[in-house]
Amino acid sequence: MTEIVKASLENGIQKIHIRAEKGYHPANIQLQKGIPAEITFHRATPSNCYKEILFEEEGILEPIGVDEEKTIRFTPQELGQHEFSCGMKMQKGSYTVVEKTRKSLSLLQRFWITSIFTVPLVILMIGMSTGGISHQVLRWGTFLATTPIMLVAGGPYIQSAWASFKKHNANMDTLVALGTLVAYFYSLVALFAGLPVYFESAAFIFFFVLMGAVFEEKMRKNTSQAVEKLLDLQAKTAEVLREDNYVQVPLDQVKVGDLIRVRPGEKIAVDGVVVEGISSIDESMVTGESLPVDKTVGDTVIGSTINNSGTLVFRAEKVGSETVLAQIVDFVKKAQTSRAPIQDLTDKISGIFVPAVVILGIVTFWVWFVLLRDSVVVLGASFVSSLLYGVAVLIIACPCALGLATPTALW
């Protein structure tokens, strides 16, 4: 029986790694409907058969170099078994889309819950700075407001960090989870020990990181809506010359060289060259030009534009995926599924930055508590203070700027 490997759900995204070498491993995976998926392929063979990854039903074709990792992103919608393959379709795998196993909070729901509990934190901090709230109220108030945020917002990041740790990897989620957990549990101990607490640091880290994730998700949804609107522009049928008569045929039956008649007010079905008639055409939906463009014999016409005045007969030159509109849709889909160079740079930096920060935090604690112990009067610190300095390194280094600025710039 063929083994089907389920994608793991990390921070609201289905993730799975596939190795391309003498086939795909795993070759059969399971995804949940309606949840964004990230499938990372690692090409471990120089065979040219694996130089491209094809998800035909999703309209995705991506190149991949030798010993390179390529992440394919889409949101599965159609239930059942679907196919992915190399560009030559010689090596194939499958992904089975099933219903969601359980209902979980969406990214936007987690952001709004976090925002609601962040408001009392702001009020407490303002009250403390103006002298209207005592230290004791501030300490317990920040604890009560931060705990729900840790449970709702922190769960997916902690799961993602743990999954990366088991694979001996480190990403931005690792540092977010580490910084917030250390801040929260240190503050929890400090709450009962009468020491300063830093609950609000963990809460605001999650707030800003979730804000960046919401911006990124909104950008992806806007792109999907743009693709749908572009597809709606396409004509569904064409009046084609067949055996000396013009007949209505589905668009997918139009061939290069066919003569197509377009009456006033109708959409031009495919790209072609005018062979008869004079008219003006509204090309604004494709070119952005607000004024109609006059067309006569020998001029080119673009599919999905609107014929305004006269009747035209044109010869089909480009059909299917070769039309201007189809290429625009393809470019938009590629832009949606591909990653900006700055995002790849962010991931590379995180892979080095995370372990470096952890080491630096440990070194900070060790320097203050061990090396400077003999000169405690001048520079040294107690165990608690040394631990606080080490924790401060982790919290301050939490890359909220990377998590928020990158998706904000894309949005």
XYZ file of N, CA, C and O in Angstrom, residues 64-228:
660
model
N 14.318 24.623 -11.001
C 15.058 24.329 -9.766
C 16.448 23.832 -10.137
O 16.599 22.965 -11.004
N 17.469 24.409 -9.521
C 18.842 24.030 -9.803
C 19.292 22.822 -8.988
O 18.619 22.391 -8.052
N 20.436 22.293 -9.356
C 20.999 21.145 -8.644
C 21.350 21.543 -7.217
O 21.938 22.608 -6.990
N 20.956 20.706 -6.260
C 21.196 20.937 -4.836
C 20.548 22.237 -4.353
O 21.004 22.849 -3.391
N 19.477 22.631 -5.013
C 18.745 23.841 -4.640
C 17.404 23.449 -4.028
O 16.866 22.375 -4.315
N 16.889 24.324 -3.177
C 15.553 24.137 -2.627
C 14.610 25.156 -3.250
O 14.945 26.330 -3.372
N 13.447 24.692 -3.659
C 12.434 25.560 -4.252
C 11.104 25.313 -3.536
O 10.662 24.172 -3.411
N 10.479 26.380 -3.070
C 9.209 26.260 -2.355
C 8.061 26.636 -3.274
O 8.045 27.735 -3.832
N 7.119 25.719 -3.424
C 5.917 25.943 -4.225
C 4.790 26.324 -3.280
O 4.530 25.629 -2.303
N 4.115 27.413 -3.574
C 3.059 27.921 -2.695
C 1.731 28.016 -3.444
O 1.670 28.584 -4.532
N 0.693 27.467 -2.863
C -0.669 27.601 -3.384
C -1.636 27.178 -2.295
O -1.238 26.606 -1.274
N -2.908 27.457 -2.520
C -3.953 27.060 -1.574
C -4.831 26.009 -2.242
O -5.564 26.336 -3.189
N -4.756 24.748 -1.825
C -5.565 23.692 -2.456
C -7.051 23.913 -2.225
O -7.471 24.191 -1.098
N -7.831 23.775 -3.293
C -9.276 24.000 -3.204
C -10.091 22.809 -3.672
O -11.193 22.579 -3.178
N -9.581 22.041 -4.629
C -10.328 20.927 -5.192
C -10.009 19.638 -4.445
O -8.849 19.230 -4.366
N -11.054 19.017 -3.891
C -10.860 17.749 -3.187
C -10.459 16.650 -4.160
O -10.761 16.711 -5.354
N -9.778 15.625 -3.638
C -9.401 14.487 -4.468
C -7.913 14.427 -4.714
O -7.131 15.189 -4.131
N -7.517 13.504 -5.585
C -6.100 13.282 -5.869
C -5.673 14.097 -7.083
O -6.359 14.131 -8.101
N -4.536 14.766 -6.942
C -3.982 15.582 -8.021
C -2.521 15.202 -8.229
O -1.906 14.552 -7.387
N -1.985 15.652 -9.355
C -0.641 15.216 -9.750
C 0.341 16.381 -9.792
O -0.007 17.490 -10.170
N 1.576 16.101 -9.387
C 2.684 17.006 -9.661
C 3.778 16.185 -10.335
O 3.805 14.947 -10.209
N 4.660 16.838 -11.045
C 5.663 16.091 -11.794
C 6.853 16.974 -12.109
O 6.853 18.181 -11.826
N 7.866 16.358 -12.720
C 8.957 17.148 -13.263
C 8.461 17.788 -14.556
O 7.390 17.429 -15.073
N 9.223 18.727 -15.107
C 8.770 19.436 -16.292
C 8.549 18.528 -17.485
O 7.702 18.801 -18.336
N 9.288 17.410 -17.558
C 9.155 16.474 -18.674
C 8.071 15.430 -18.424
O 7.816 14.576 -19.273
N 7.468 15.469 -17.237
C 6.401 14.540 -16.846
C 6.842 13.073 -16.843
O 6.032 12.172 -17.025
N 8.134 12.861 -16.629
C 8.636 11.487 -16.552
C 8.613 10.970 -15.116
O 8.424 9.787 -14.869
N 8.839 11.876 -14.161
C 8.767 11.516 -12.750
C 7.561 12.231 -12.147
O 7.416 13.446 -12.320
N 6.716 11.474 -11.460
C 5.468 12.054 -10.972
C 5.240 11.744 -9.498
O 5.772 10.776 -8.957
N 4.445 12.582 -8.880
C 3.985 12.370 -7.518
C 2.527 12.810 -7.440
O 1.951 13.262 -8.434
N 1.948 12.682 -6.279
C 0.543 13.067 -6.133
C 0.319 13.771 -4.812
O 1.055 13.544 -3.844
N -0.686 14.641 -4.792
C -1.128 15.250 -3.540
C -2.638 15.093 -3.444
O -3.366 15.367 -4.395
N -3.070 14.587 -2.313
C -4.488 14.349 -2.073
C -5.032 15.452 -1.188
O -4.495 15.708 -0.104
N -6.077 16.102 -1.648
C -6.684 17.203 -0.897
C -7.909 16.672 -0.153
O -8.802 16.075 -0.760
N -7.907 16.862 1.155
C -9.008 16.389 1.998
C -9.604 17.577 2.744
O -9.030 18.665 2.786
N -10.761 17.357 3.348
C -11.379 18.394 4.168
C -10.534 18.672 5.406
O -9.772 17.812 5.848
N -10.688 19.860 5.957
C -9.958 20.212 7.171
C -10.295 19.224 8.284
O -11.463 18.888 8.501
N -9.247 18.772 8.976
C -9.474 17.806 10.049
C -10.141 18.449 11.256
O -10.934 17.837 11.939
N -9.834 19.674 11.509
C -10.467 20.370 12.627
C -10.400 21.867 12.351
O -9.510 22.363 11.657
N -11.341 22.567 12.907
C -11.399 24.003 12.680
C -10.459 24.714 13.646
O -10.537 24.521 14.857
N -9.576 25.501 13.104
C -8.639 26.255 13.933
C -8.807 27.743 13.648
O -9.400 28.145 12.642
N -8.282 28.554 14.529
C -8.385 29.995 14.356
C -7.586 30.432 13.133
O -6.461 29.979 12.920
N -8.163 31.302 12.338
C -7.454 31.825 11.176
C -6.417 32.848 11.629
O -6.426 33.307 12.780
N -5.550 33.209 10.708
C -4.516 34.199 11.010
C -5.144 35.518 11.430
O -4.703 36.141 12.406
N -6.183 35.945 10.716
C -6.828 37.217 11.038
C -7.510 37.163 12.397
O -7.464 38.139 13.171
N -8.125 36.026 12.736
C -8.766 35.878 14.044
C -7.730 35.948 15.163
O -7.966 36.604 16.190
N -6.593 35.302 14.965
C -5.540 35.361 15.982
C -4.992 36.769 16.134
O -4.662 37.209 17.241
N -4.913 37.501 15.026
C -4.415 38.876 15.094
C -5.373 39.765 15.877
O -4.946 40.568 16.715
N -6.685 39.634 15.616
C -7.650 40.479 16.317
C -7.730 40.131 17.799
O -7.877 41.035 18.641
N -7.640 38.854 18.137
C -7.626 38.467 19.559
C -6.399 39.051 20.248
O -6.482 39.595 21.360
N -5.254 38.957 19.569
C -4.021 39.536 20.120
C -4.160 41.050 20.270
O -3.732 41.629 21.281
N -4.774 41.699 19.291
C -4.951 43.156 19.350
C -5.828 43.562 20.532
O -5.547 44.555 21.212
N -6.890 42.784 20.767
C -7.810 43.094 21.875
C -7.086 43.049 23.216
O -7.255 43.928 24.067
N -6.251 42.029 23.406
C -5.537 41.905 24.686
C -4.315 42.820 24.753
O -3.753 43.018 25.835
N -3.905 43.378 23.607
C -2.792 44.334 23.627
C -3.251 45.699 24.125
O -2.466 46.448 24.720
N -4.525 46.026 23.902
C -5.058 47.333 24.327
C -4.895 47.555 25.835
O -4.385 48.615 26.253
N -5.301 46.600 26.709
C -5.087 46.843 28.147
C -3.610 46.955 28.520
O -3.278 47.660 29.483
N -2.732 46.319 27.754
C -1.299 46.469 28.032
C -0.856 47.908 27.801
O -0.088 48.466 28.594
N -1.348 48.509 26.721
C -1.007 49.905 26.432
C -1.552 50.818 27.535
O -0.863 51.730 28.003
N -2.782 50.547 27.946
C -3.396 51.361 29.012
C -2.601 51.242 30.311
O -2.355 52.235 31.007
N -2.190 50.018 30.647
C -1.401 49.802 31.864
C -0.065 50.529 31.807
O 0.373 51.138 32.794
N 0.586 50.508 30.644
C 1.888 51.164 30.518
C 1.743 52.679 30.604
O 2.570 53.360 31.219
N 0.678 53.214 29.988
C 0.443 54.663 30.084
C 0.115 55.058 31.521
O 0.611 56.061 32.051
N -0.737 54.233 32.172
C -1.085 54.512 33.564
C 0.112 54.459 34.484
O 0.231 55.259 35.420
N 1.027 53.534 34.210
C 2.234 53.420 35.033
C 3.130 54.649 34.847
O 3.681 55.194 35.825
N 3.267 55.112 33.594
C 4.146 56.262 33.337
C 3.581 57.556 33.913
O 4.337 58.470 34.258
N 2.252 57.649 34.040
C 1.639 58.858 34.601
C 1.430 58.760 36.106
O 0.959 59.712 36.732
N 1.725 57.594 36.668
C 1.579 57.426 38.114
C 0.186 57.054 38.557
O -0.096 57.010 39.759
N -0.709 56.744 37.615
C -2.078 56.406 37.979
C -2.287 54.943 38.326
O -3.347 54.567 38.820
N -1.296 54.101 38.053
C -1.401 52.657 38.310
C -0.185 52.215 39.107
O 0.953 52.599 38.802
N -0.423 51.411 40.131
C 0.676 50.951 40.992
C 1.466 49.838 40.305
O 0.997 49.206 39.351
N 2.664 49.572 40.826
C 3.508 48.503 40.282
C 2.815 47.148 40.401
O 2.927 46.312 39.498
N 2.150 46.915 41.514
C 1.511 45.619 41.723
C 0.395 45.381 40.699
O 0.273 44.281 40.158
N -0.406 46.413 40.430
C -1.471 46.287 39.419
C -0.856 46.064 38.047
O -1.353 45.248 37.248
N 0.231 46.777 37.744
C 0.903 46.624 36.455
C 1.424 45.198 36.286
O 1.246 44.588 35.217
N 2.047 44.647 37.306
C 2.642 43.310 37.221
C 1.566 42.257 36.950
O 1.694 41.439 36.035
N 0.501 42.260 37.734
C -0.559 41.265 37.562
C -1.414 41.540 36.328
O -1.893 40.604 35.665
N -1.580 42.809 35.994
C -2.351 43.154 34.799
C -1.678 42.690 33.517
O -2.325 42.140 32.614
N -0.353 42.900 33.423
C 0.369 42.450 32.232
C 0.389 40.927 32.143
O 0.334 40.359 31.046
N 0.456 40.254 33.306
C 0.399 38.782 33.308
C -0.937 38.284 32.758
O -0.988 37.394 31.895
N -2.041 38.863 33.234
C -3.365 38.426 32.808
C -3.632 38.743 31.338
O -4.331 37.992 30.643
N -3.090 39.854 30.829
C -3.317 40.224 29.425
C -2.414 39.442 28.472
O -2.811 39.154 27.338
N -1.223 39.087 28.919
C -0.265 38.417 28.035
C -0.534 36.923 27.909
O -0.294 36.335 26.842
N -1.024 36.292 28.969
C -1.237 34.840 28.945
C -2.147 34.394 27.801
O -1.803 33.442 27.075
N -3.321 35.030 27.561
C -4.133 34.627 26.396
C -3.405 34.821 25.065
O -3.585 34.034 24.137
N -2.585 35.861 24.986
C -1.829 36.101 23.751
C -0.838 34.969 23.511
O -0.682 34.489 22.377
N -0.165 34.513 24.557
C 0.778 33.397 24.433
C 0.057 32.134 23.964
O 0.589 31.372 23.143
N -1.149 31.912 24.454
C -1.894 30.703 24.098
C -2.426 30.779 22.669
O -2.339 29.805 21.911
N -2.972 31.931 22.279
C -3.611 32.065 20.963
C -2.585 32.337 19.868
O -2.575 31.669 18.827
N -1.735 33.315 20.075
C -0.781 33.716 19.043
C 0.502 32.901 19.082
O 1.119 32.654 18.040
N 0.904 32.482 20.279
C 2.195 31.819 20.408
C 2.210 30.379 19.961
O 3.248 29.879 19.505
N 1.065 29.686 20.073
C 1.027 28.259 19.755
C 1.618 27.888 18.406
O 2.553 27.063 18.324
N 1.142 28.467 17.289
C 1.686 28.098 15.977
C 3.174 28.391 15.835
O 3.904 27.607 15.207
N 3.652 29.496 16.412
C 5.082 29.820 16.301
C 5.926 28.837 17.099
O 7.019 28.447 16.663
N 5.431 28.450 18.254
C 6.170 27.479 19.074
C 6.210 26.126 18.377
O 7.252 25.457 18.356
N 5.087 25.704 17.767
C 5.064 24.445 17.019
C 6.027 24.489 15.835
O 6.749 23.528 15.568
N 6.046 25.611 15.121
C 6.954 25.764 13.988
C 8.412 25.728 14.439
O 9.258 25.101 13.796
N 8.699 26.407 15.544
C 10.070 26.420 16.065
C 10.506 25.017 16.482
O 11.645 24.606 16.227
N 9.602 24.270 17.132
C 9.929 22.904 17.565
C 10.158 21.991 16.364
O 11.072 21.166 16.359
N 9.331 22.148 15.316
C 9.507 21.345 14.104
C 10.845 21.659 13.436
O 11.543 20.749 12.960
N 11.231 22.926 13.400
C 12.530 23.309 12.828
C 13.677 22.778 13.667
O 14.697 22.325 13.136
N 13.508 22.808 14.988
C 14.550 22.310 15.883
C 14.794 20.815 15.670
O 15.938 20.357 15.650
N 13.709 20.061 15.484
C 13.855 18.616 15.275
C 14.557 18.305 13.956
O 15.175 17.253 13.814
N 14.457 19.247 12.994
C 15.129 19.058 11.706
C 16.492 19.754 11.679
O 17.105 19.883 10.626
N 16.934 20.221 12.859
C 18.232 20.897 13.002
C 18.300 22.157 12.142
O 19.339 22.473 11.564
N 17.190 22.851 12.053
C 17.136 24.114 11.330
C 16.732 25.231 12.282
O 16.260 24.976 13.387
N 16.931 26.453 11.826
C 16.502 27.619 12.603
C 15.940 28.646 11.644
O 16.519 28.911 10.593
N 14.798 29.201 11.984
C 14.206 30.249 11.156
C 13.719 31.377 12.060
O 13.989 31.381 13.263
N 13.000 32.328 11.476
C 12.551 33.465 12.266
C 11.591 33.034 13.367
O 11.582 33.606 14.461
N 10.768 32.006 13.078
C 9.846 31.506 14.095
C 10.591 31.004 15.323
O 10.101 31.098 16.452
N 11.787 30.443 15.093
C 12.594 29.937 16.206
C 12.944 31.056 17.172
O 12.799 30.920 18.391
N 13.386 32.180 16.619
C 13.794 33.291 17.477
C 12.585 33.960 18.123
O 12.645 34.374 19.282
N 11.480 34.052 17.391
C 10.251 34.620 17.967
C 9.801 33.770 19.147
O 9.484 34.288 20.229
N 9.742 32.442 18.940
C 9.302 31.543 20.012
C 10.261 31.578 21.190
O 9.832 31.643 22.354
N 11.559 31.556 20.891
C 12.557 31.537 21.966
C 12.513 32.832 22.769
O 12.490 32.812 24.011
N 12.493 33.960 22.079
C 12.482 35.248 22.774
C 11.243 35.444 23.626
O 11.336 35.902 24.774
N 10.071 35.094 23.092
C 8.825 35.288 23.833
C 8.693 34.307 24.999
O 8.233 34.675 26.083
N 9.100 33.048 24.789
C 9.015 32.054 25.864
C 9.938 32.417 27.026
O 9.551 32.315 28.197
N 11.142 32.830 26.687
C 12.090 33.219 27.737
C 11.563 34.431 28.503
O 11.597 34.471 29.744
N 11.056 35.423 27.764
C 10.526 36.625 28.414
C 9.333 36.288 29.300
O 9.218 36.789 30.430
N 8.447 35.420 28.804
C 7.235 35.086 29.556
C 7.555 34.285 30.816
O 7.089 34.614 31.914
N 8.347 33.224 30.667
C 8.605 32.364 31.829
C 9.546 33.021 32.830
O 9.432 32.789 34.035
N 10.464 33.865 32.334
C 11.274 34.627 33.284
C 10.376 35.571 34.087
O 10.502 35.676 35.311
N 9.457 36.242 33.382
C 8.551 37.172 34.066
C 7.623 36.434 35.015
O 7.242 36.971 36.067
N 7.255 35.204 34.664
C 6.392 34.408 35.533
C 7.090 34.107 36.860
O 6.480 34.206 37.936
N 8.377 33.769 36.782
C 9.153 33.535 38.006
C 9.348 34.854 38.762
O 9.200 34.916 39.989
N 9.654 35.913 37.993
C 9.891 37.218 38.621
C 8.634 37.765 39.288
O 8.718 38.499 40.279
N 7.465 37.384 38.763
C 6.199 37.863 39.331
C 6.054 37.446 40.787
O 5.602 38.230 41.629
N 6.461 36.221 41.098
C 6.333 35.710 42.467
C 7.588 35.962 43.305
O 7.566 35.773 44.515
N 8.671 36.399 42.634
C 9.904 36.678 43.359
C 10.074 38.164 43.656
O 11.078 38.570 44.258
N 9.114 38.979 43.229
C 9.196 40.407 43.489
C 10.169 41.143 42.601
O 10.625 42.241 42.949
N 10.500 40.563 41.430
C 11.447 41.184 40.509
C 10.683 41.855 39.357
O 9.496 41.594 39.153
N 11.365 42.723 38.581
C 10.690 43.354 37.424
C 10.214 42.300 36.420
O 10.890 41.290 36.200
N 9.068 42.537 35.812
C 8.507 41.587 34.832
C 8.518 42.221 33.443
O 8.529 43.440 33.297
N 8.505 41.355 32.419
C 8.571 41.813 31.025
C 7.531 41.086 30.169
O 7.797 40.728 29.022
N 6.341 40.879 30.732
C 5.281 40.209 29.981
C 4.933 40.966 28.699
O 4.688 40.362 27.653
N 4.902 42.298 28.785
C 4.469 43.084 27.630
C 5.407 42.915 26.439
O 4.984 43.048 25.282
N 6.689 42.592 26.695
C 7.624 42.384 25.581
C 7.177 41.218 24.712
O 7.151 41.308 23.481
N 6.822 40.101 25.357
C 6.348 38.925 24.613
C 5.070 39.246 23.854
O 4.904 38.852 22.689
N 4.159 39.978 24.487
C 2.881 40.290 23.845
C 3.064 41.157 22.609
O 2.484 40.894 21.550
N 3.879 42.198 22.717
C 4.052 43.108 21.585
C 4.851 42.465 20.454
O 4.645 42.810 19.271
N 5.749 41.544 20.779
C 6.455 40.808 19.721
C 5.454 40.053 18.858
O 5.475 40.127 17.625
N 4.532 39.323 19.497
C 3.525 38.573 18.738
C 2.602 39.518 17.966
O 2.197 39.215 16.828
N 2.252 40.640 18.571
C 1.372 41.593 17.895
C 1.986 42.070 16.583
O 1.332 42.059 15.525
N 3.255 42.482 16.616
C 3.883 43.023 15.414
C 4.169 41.940 14.373
O 4.028 42.167 13.165
N 4.571 40.749 14.817
C 4.827 39.667 13.866
C 3.527 39.235 13.178
O 3.492 39.006 11.965
N 2.442 39.135 13.940
C 1.149 38.785 13.349
C 0.661 39.875 12.395
O 0.045 39.576 11.364
N 0.931 41.124 12.723
C 0.555 42.209 11.824
C 1.242 42.044 10.466
O 0.616 42.197 9.407
N 2.524 41.710 10.481
C 3.232 41.472 9.231
C 2.651 40.306 8.455
O 2.511 40.356 7.231
N 2.284 39.227 9.165
C 1.692 38.064 8.508
C 0.337 38.392 7.888
O -0.002 37.905 6.802
N -0.443 39.233 8.564
C -1.747 39.643 8.021
C -1.563 40.461 6.751
O -2.293 40.282 5.763
N -0.587 41.371 6.741
C -0.304 42.151 5.537
C 0.048 41.236 4.369
O -0.403 41.433 3.239
N 0.876 40.229 4.650
C 1.301 39.315 3.585
C 0.125 38.502 3.050
O -0.015 38.298 1.843
N -0.737 38.027 3.942
C -1.898 37.250 3.507
C -2.836 38.122 2.677
O -3.400 37.659 1.672
N -3.024 39.376 3.071
C -3.883 40.284 2.316
C -3.321 40.506 0.914
O -4.070 40.568 -0.072
N -2.005 40.612 0.807
C -1.367 40.786 -0.496
C -1.641 39.588 -1.392
O -1.964 39.723 -2.575
N -1.560 38.382 -0.831
C -1.813 37.177 -1.618
C -3.274 37.095 -2.060
O -3.572 36.691 -3.189
N -4.193 37.466 -1.185
C -5.608 37.441 -1.556
C -5.900 38.453 -2.658
O -6.680 38.171 -3.580
N -5.288 39.628 -2.573
C -5.489 40.634 -3.612
C -4.991 40.128 -4.963
O -5.606 40.381 -6.004
N -3.868 39.401 -4.933
C -3.329 38.844 -6.168
C -4.271 37.805 -6.751
O -4.507 37.762 -7.959
N -4.834 36.946 -5.900
C -5.773 35.925 -6.368
C -7.013 36.565 -6.976
O -7.523 36.112 -8.011
N -7.510 37.622 -6.358
C -8.670 38.315 -6.900
C -8.346 38.972 -8.242
O -9.187 38.996 -9.152
N -7.121 39.467 -8.376
C -6.712 40.069 -9.650
C -6.693 39.030 -10.755
O -7.102 39.308 -11.893
N -6.221 37.826 -10.449
C -6.205 36.743 -11.436
C -7.622 36.390 -11.864
O -7.905 36.201 -13.060
N -8.543 36.297 -10.894
C -9.932 35.959 -11.215
C -10.561 37.026 -12.109
O -11.292 36.709 -13.055
